Amino acid sequence: MKILKFGGTSVATAEAIRATQAIVSSTPGPVAVVVSALGGITDLLLEMASKAASQDPGYVQVLQDIEKRHLDCIRQLIPPSEQSAVIGKVKTDLNVLETLAEGAFLIGETTPKLLDKMVSFGELLSSFIIAAYYRSSGLDSRFKDSRELITTDDAFGGARVQRDKTAKSVIEYFKEPSLITVLPGFIAASENGETTTLGRGGSDYSAALFAAALLAEELEIWTDVSGMYTANPKIVKQARPIKDISYEEAMELSHFGAKVLYPPTIQPVLEVGIPIVIRNTFEPEAAGTRIHQEGNPGGRTVRGISHVPDIALLTLEGPGMIGVPGISKRLFETLSQVGISIVFITQASSEHSICLGIASAYAPLAEKTVNEAFDFEISKGKIKPVAMESGLAIIALVGDQMKQHQGLSGKMFSTLGKNNVNIRAIAQGASERNISAVIRKEDVKKALNSLHEAFFEARVKQLNIFIMGVGNVGSRLLEQIRKQQKVLKSTLGLHLRIVGIANSKRMHFDAHGLDIENWSDLLQQGETSDLKSFFEKVKKLNLRNSIFIDNTANAAVASSYGAYLKESIAVITCNKIACSDRYNTYASLKQLSRTYAAPFLFETNVGAGLPIIDTLKNLVLSGDRILKIRAVLSGSLNFIFNNYRAEAPFHEVVQQAQQEGYTEPDPRIDLSGVDVMRKILILARESGHALEMEDITNNAFLPPSCQEASDVASFYKELQAHSEHFEKLYKEASEKSCRLKYVAKFDQGKAAVGLEEIPEGHDFYHLSGSDNIVLFYTERYREQPLIVKGAGAGAEVTASGIFADIIRSGNF
Ligand code: ADP
Ligand code: ASP
Ligand code: MG
């Protein structure tokens, strides 16, 4: 014999019910089919009852909706010639329901007993209709009211089953054979024959009771997902069905919120070793999940992640609790007397405080009851009034073999920490089969996804990227990412998603990752952008592994980095303003990056895509000491002096450099030496020196009137007016067979920049185009410096430098 249980989602519509018929008819009999109420009906019944009890006449409309759902179903499933008998019986039942609701409306209340009676109509109607439909479709099926088989106590709303008595009645009834018996789940009766229910989701439990009593070969739970997943598939897209799982693991997962199975279901079948199989009514060919004794083949560690939404944390603390026996007992008793169950417990070893997790709905009642129970101690100041915190949730890692492995909780908490998920309390079950943590409700989605990634998708890490600035550099970065996305996923396991883009006017977001090919159109149609709303949006999306990228040269954008880092959002920038700002600013950003475990990367601040800062960092981290640096760091000045032969006037070469994208948007920043000063300043700081801009000597080569030009146009005019000055500089150098290079130096803690005549044979002499070169003289590289050389300016290489920082951040 097999027991098949179809949940509310599997019987929500006529079409779904037809799918169950196909499953039942292809199962070799005999079978008992346990059904839930049509999906959503139990909620509607409760809504109707609550409206009636608060004397809201709107309950009538809800009742009509309930009626319509059932009648529609009958009309779609049963041939017209057979409908009237079924409709007649359903209408009679609905009349009884109406009378009950009317009663509640008139007296303005419901009791748990009345509530159970009203709610039971959900399963009563569905099972009756389904049995009739099966018959009309040619199946040999009968209907049996479960209230005549399952006996409980009279704890209405969540009654406890009398197992022996129930087993006897079930065995007795099934002695009379039938191919298919359809029974309502969820409902039962007390010894006095009053209708009771087994708790929300309780149809699974009814089915388990029948399976255990009849020693069925298997209990099949048919639902709307293909098994028990590694996490709720409605929240974690990457979750996948677990093939085999042990009873204990399944119980733990369901206890911690995996709604796919009602926790009490497992006990009756576990006792007699009947396997449970969870399968998908809408994908019957999928294997689903098998829950059985040897359910954890290979002893895998973490089997699933689940969560309980809507938790409140109740904390009782005070000096009067230390060493005083019986406080916890009183606390637990107090809560149990008012029917509040405790989901989570932690107690500090000092016994100074006890912290309990309970369902949010009970928070006000719990607070009031506990304060009353400890009234005396509170009035004496020995215990503080209860502290209650709502808006929380529990997440739990579950697995039988977790106790044999170290480092799981470390990995769990560091994963959460890296994603800025604040943990309010932690508990590890004595069975060590679960580690649970209380977090904010808003963080559940992020927490589940990042834990799932860490424990089940070790090979793929999703990076969620937000780009500010889509000009020269930004647009090339997008193009590079588009081309490389697939390769990165398959080779490095990094899944790059562009979630937000903005320029100074517009911004566009797509939480699922936008279509890079159309970024420009999407942005044009986007909402108006400003720095604050961009930040707020990134924060609100609250995605794991978020990265903010600054491709601008804007000071206001630079001043927003701290806010991102504080949300544990990585910051990657080619904008030099923050790192060359006051030392304190630079140092505090580095500190925030450490505190919030969020990478702050700015490789492109010096030498575009060349690995200059990374090399320097590696030297310093590996214990080397920087003695001096010699460098040509301005791709733009290099381009200018390489192309300037005193044939065409100087200003024209500068213009050409600007047009080809080799200069900063404002070329004065390059020619004044400020850009190079910023770069050597950053290198000095990364070498461990707390330098400021004013500590750097600037041997300017521009005549003062060029330096002082108030805007770019007048700057070009001044350059033109001083053409002779530049000609002279060039000629003097070439007469000595030297070339002009703009050099940055750092030596003994001092830095200087300026134009120099470089003789043939010097490392800098042959630098061409926009190349940069850096010579690091260190304790390890004393005589022969470590040299980094290559193209050091241009949008393409800058974009690729940012790209490299993205990958670095992915490996963080
Ligand atoms: P039914 O109406 O069939 O009883 P439920 O809604 O009670 O269905 O349970 C199925 C739902 O459980 C799924 O749709 C899914 O959203 C949820 N769920 C939560 N956690 C898990 C999990 N770990 N695996 C599968 N489903 C889960
Ligand atoms: N119909 C009941 C509920 O919605 C029982 C069940 O579906 O298992 O809670
Ligand atoms: Mg269910």
PDB file of N, CA and C in Angstrom, residues 576-577 579-583 669 672-682 685 690-698 751 753:
ATOM      1  N   LYS A 576      41.553  59.306  -8.553  1.00  0.00           N
ATOM      2  CA  LYS A 576      42.671  59.410  -7.602  1.00  0.00           C
ATOM      3  C   LYS A 576      42.369  60.320  -6.414  1.00  0.00           C
ATOM      4  N   ILE A 577      41.217  60.993  -6.471  1.00  0.00           N
ATOM      5  CA  ILE A 577      40.997  62.058  -5.483  1.00  0.00           C
ATOM      6  C   ILE A 577      41.003  61.543  -4.044  1.00  0.00           C
ATOM      7  N   CYS A 579      42.414  58.825  -2.644  1.00  0.00           N
ATOM      8  CA  CYS A 579      43.693  58.336  -2.118  1.00  0.00           C
ATOM      9  C   CYS A 579      44.753  59.424  -2.035  1.00  0.00           C
ATOM     10  N   SER A 580      44.519  60.552  -2.774  1.00  0.00           N
ATOM     11  CA  SER A 580      45.509  61.611  -2.681  1.00  0.00           C
ATOM     12  C   SER A 580      44.963  62.793  -1.878  1.00  0.00           C
ATOM     13  N   ASP A 581      43.835  62.583  -1.257  1.00  0.00           N
ATOM     14  CA  ASP A 581      43.263  63.588  -0.353  1.00  0.00           C
ATOM     15  C   ASP A 581      44.134  63.617   0.923  1.00  0.00           C
ATOM     16  N   ARG A 582      43.678  64.288   1.980  1.00  0.00           N
ATOM     17  CA  ARG A 582      44.465  64.301   3.224  1.00  0.00           C
ATOM     18  C   ARG A 582      44.772  62.874   3.645  1.00  0.00           C
ATOM     19  N   TYR A 583      45.917  62.693   4.288  1.00  0.00           N
ATOM     20  CA  TYR A 583      46.325  61.349   4.684  1.00  0.00           C
ATOM     21  C   TYR A 583      45.245  60.669   5.522  1.00  0.00           C
ATOM     22  N   ILE A 669      45.756  69.539 -15.059  1.00  0.00           N
ATOM     23  CA  ILE A 669      46.121  68.639 -13.953  1.00  0.00           C
ATOM     24  C   ILE A 669      47.347  67.816 -14.310  1.00  0.00           C
ATOM     25  N   SER A 672      50.584  70.602 -14.991  1.00  0.00           N
ATOM     26  CA  SER A 672      51.058  71.276 -13.782  1.00  0.00           C
ATOM     27  C   SER A 672      51.849  70.321 -12.903  1.00  0.00           C
ATOM     28  N   GLY A 673      51.767  69.034 -13.210  1.00  0.00           N
ATOM     29  CA  GLY A 673      52.478  68.059 -12.380  1.00  0.00           C
ATOM     30  C   GLY A 673      51.617  67.511 -11.261  1.00  0.00           C
ATOM     31  N   VAL A 674      50.410  68.070 -11.072  1.00  0.00           N
ATOM     32  CA  VAL A 674      49.563  67.633  -9.957  1.00  0.00           C
ATOM     33  C   VAL A 674      49.227  66.142 -10.064  1.00  0.00           C
ATOM     34  N   ASP A 675      48.967  65.704 -11.287  1.00  0.00           N
ATOM     35  CA  ASP A 675      48.589  64.301 -11.472  1.00  0.00           C
ATOM     36  C   ASP A 675      49.736  63.366 -11.046  1.00  0.00           C
ATOM     37  N   VAL A 676      50.932  63.731 -11.427  1.00  0.00           N
ATOM     38  CA  VAL A 676      52.078  62.882 -11.059  1.00  0.00           C
ATOM     39  C   VAL A 676      52.329  62.976  -9.551  1.00  0.00           C
ATOM     40  N   MET A 677      52.141  64.188  -8.997  1.00  0.00           N
ATOM     41  CA  MET A 677      52.300  64.336  -7.541  1.00  0.00           C
ATOM     42  C   MET A 677      51.340  63.387  -6.810  1.00  0.00           C
ATOM     43  N   ARG A 678      50.101  63.354  -7.296  1.00  0.00           N
ATOM     44  CA  ARG A 678      49.120  62.471  -6.660  1.00  0.00           C
ATOM     45  C   ARG A 678      49.579  61.015  -6.726  1.00  0.00           C
ATOM     46  N   LYS A 679      50.158  60.660  -7.870  1.00  0.00           N
ATOM     47  CA  LYS A 679      50.548  59.256  -8.036  1.00  0.00           C
ATOM     48  C   LYS A 679      51.714  58.877  -7.126  1.00  0.00           C
ATOM     49  N   ILE A 680      52.718  59.732  -7.076  1.00  0.00           N
ATOM     50  CA  ILE A 680      53.864  59.379  -6.229  1.00  0.00           C
ATOM     51  C   ILE A 680      53.455  59.430  -4.747  1.00  0.00           C
ATOM     52  N   LEU A 681      52.493  60.335  -4.472  1.00  0.00           N
ATOM     53  CA  LEU A 681      51.979  60.401  -3.097  1.00  0.00           C
ATOM     54  C   LEU A 681      51.335  59.062  -2.711  1.00  0.00           C
ATOM     55  N   ILE A 682      50.554  58.524  -3.629  1.00  0.00           N
ATOM     56  CA  ILE A 682      49.867  57.256  -3.338  1.00  0.00           C
ATOM     57  C   ILE A 682      50.892  56.130  -3.177  1.00  0.00           C
ATOM     58  N   ARG A 685      52.514  56.511   0.174  1.00  0.00           N
ATOM     59  CA  ARG A 685      51.605  56.072   1.241  1.00  0.00           C
ATOM     60  C   ARG A 685      51.525  54.546   1.278  1.00  0.00           C
ATOM     61  N   ALA A 690      53.388  58.497   5.777  1.00  0.00           N
ATOM     62  CA  ALA A 690      52.191  59.335   5.922  1.00  0.00           C
ATOM     63  C   ALA A 690      52.413  60.704   5.282  1.00  0.00           C
ATOM     64  N   LEU A 691      52.655  60.717   3.972  1.00  0.00           N
ATOM     65  CA  LEU A 691      52.940  61.989   3.291  1.00  0.00           C
ATOM     66  C   LEU A 691      51.660  62.760   2.943  1.00  0.00           C
ATOM     67  N   GLU A 692      51.805  64.097   2.815  1.00  0.00           N
ATOM     68  CA  GLU A 692      50.715  64.929   2.316  1.00  0.00           C
ATOM     69  C   GLU A 692      51.177  65.536   0.994  1.00  0.00           C
ATOM     70  N   MET A 693      50.223  66.059   0.204  1.00  0.00           N
ATOM     71  CA  MET A 693      50.578  66.677  -1.087  1.00  0.00           C
ATOM     72  C   MET A 693      51.641  67.763  -0.917  1.00  0.00           C
ATOM     73  N   GLU A 694      51.484  68.591   0.135  1.00  0.00           N
ATOM     74  CA  GLU A 694      52.411  69.731   0.266  1.00  0.00           C
ATOM     75  C   GLU A 694      53.824  69.291   0.655  1.00  0.00           C
ATOM     76  N   ASP A 695      53.987  68.022   1.000  1.00  0.00           N
ATOM     77  CA  ASP A 695      55.335  67.537   1.298  1.00  0.00           C
ATOM     78  C   ASP A 695      56.116  67.218   0.020  1.00  0.00           C
ATOM     79  N   ILE A 696      55.421  67.276  -1.121  1.00  0.00           N
ATOM     80  CA  ILE A 696      56.079  66.885  -2.371  1.00  0.00           C
ATOM     81  C   ILE A 696      56.601  68.118  -3.097  1.00  0.00           C
ATOM     82  N   THR A 697      57.871  68.063  -3.500  1.00  0.00           N
ATOM     83  CA  THR A 697      58.453  69.183  -4.226  1.00  0.00           C
ATOM     84  C   THR A 697      58.019  69.088  -5.684  1.00  0.00           C
ATOM     85  N   ASN A 698      57.498  70.204  -6.193  1.00  0.00           N
ATOM     86  CA  ASN A 698      57.067  70.213  -7.583  1.00  0.00           C
ATOM     87  C   ASN A 698      57.966  71.158  -8.368  1.00  0.00           C
ATOM     88  N   ALA A 751      59.565  63.162  -1.461  1.00  0.00           N
ATOM     89  CA  ALA A 751      59.147  62.953  -2.835  1.00  0.00           C
ATOM     90  C   ALA A 751      59.270  64.239  -3.633  1.00  0.00           C
ATOM     91  N   VAL A 753      58.721  65.825  -7.953  1.00  0.00           N
ATOM     92  CA  VAL A 753      58.398  65.571  -9.351  1.00  0.00           C
ATOM     93  C   VAL A 753      58.952  66.713 -10.199  1.00  0.00           C
TER      94      VAL A 753
END
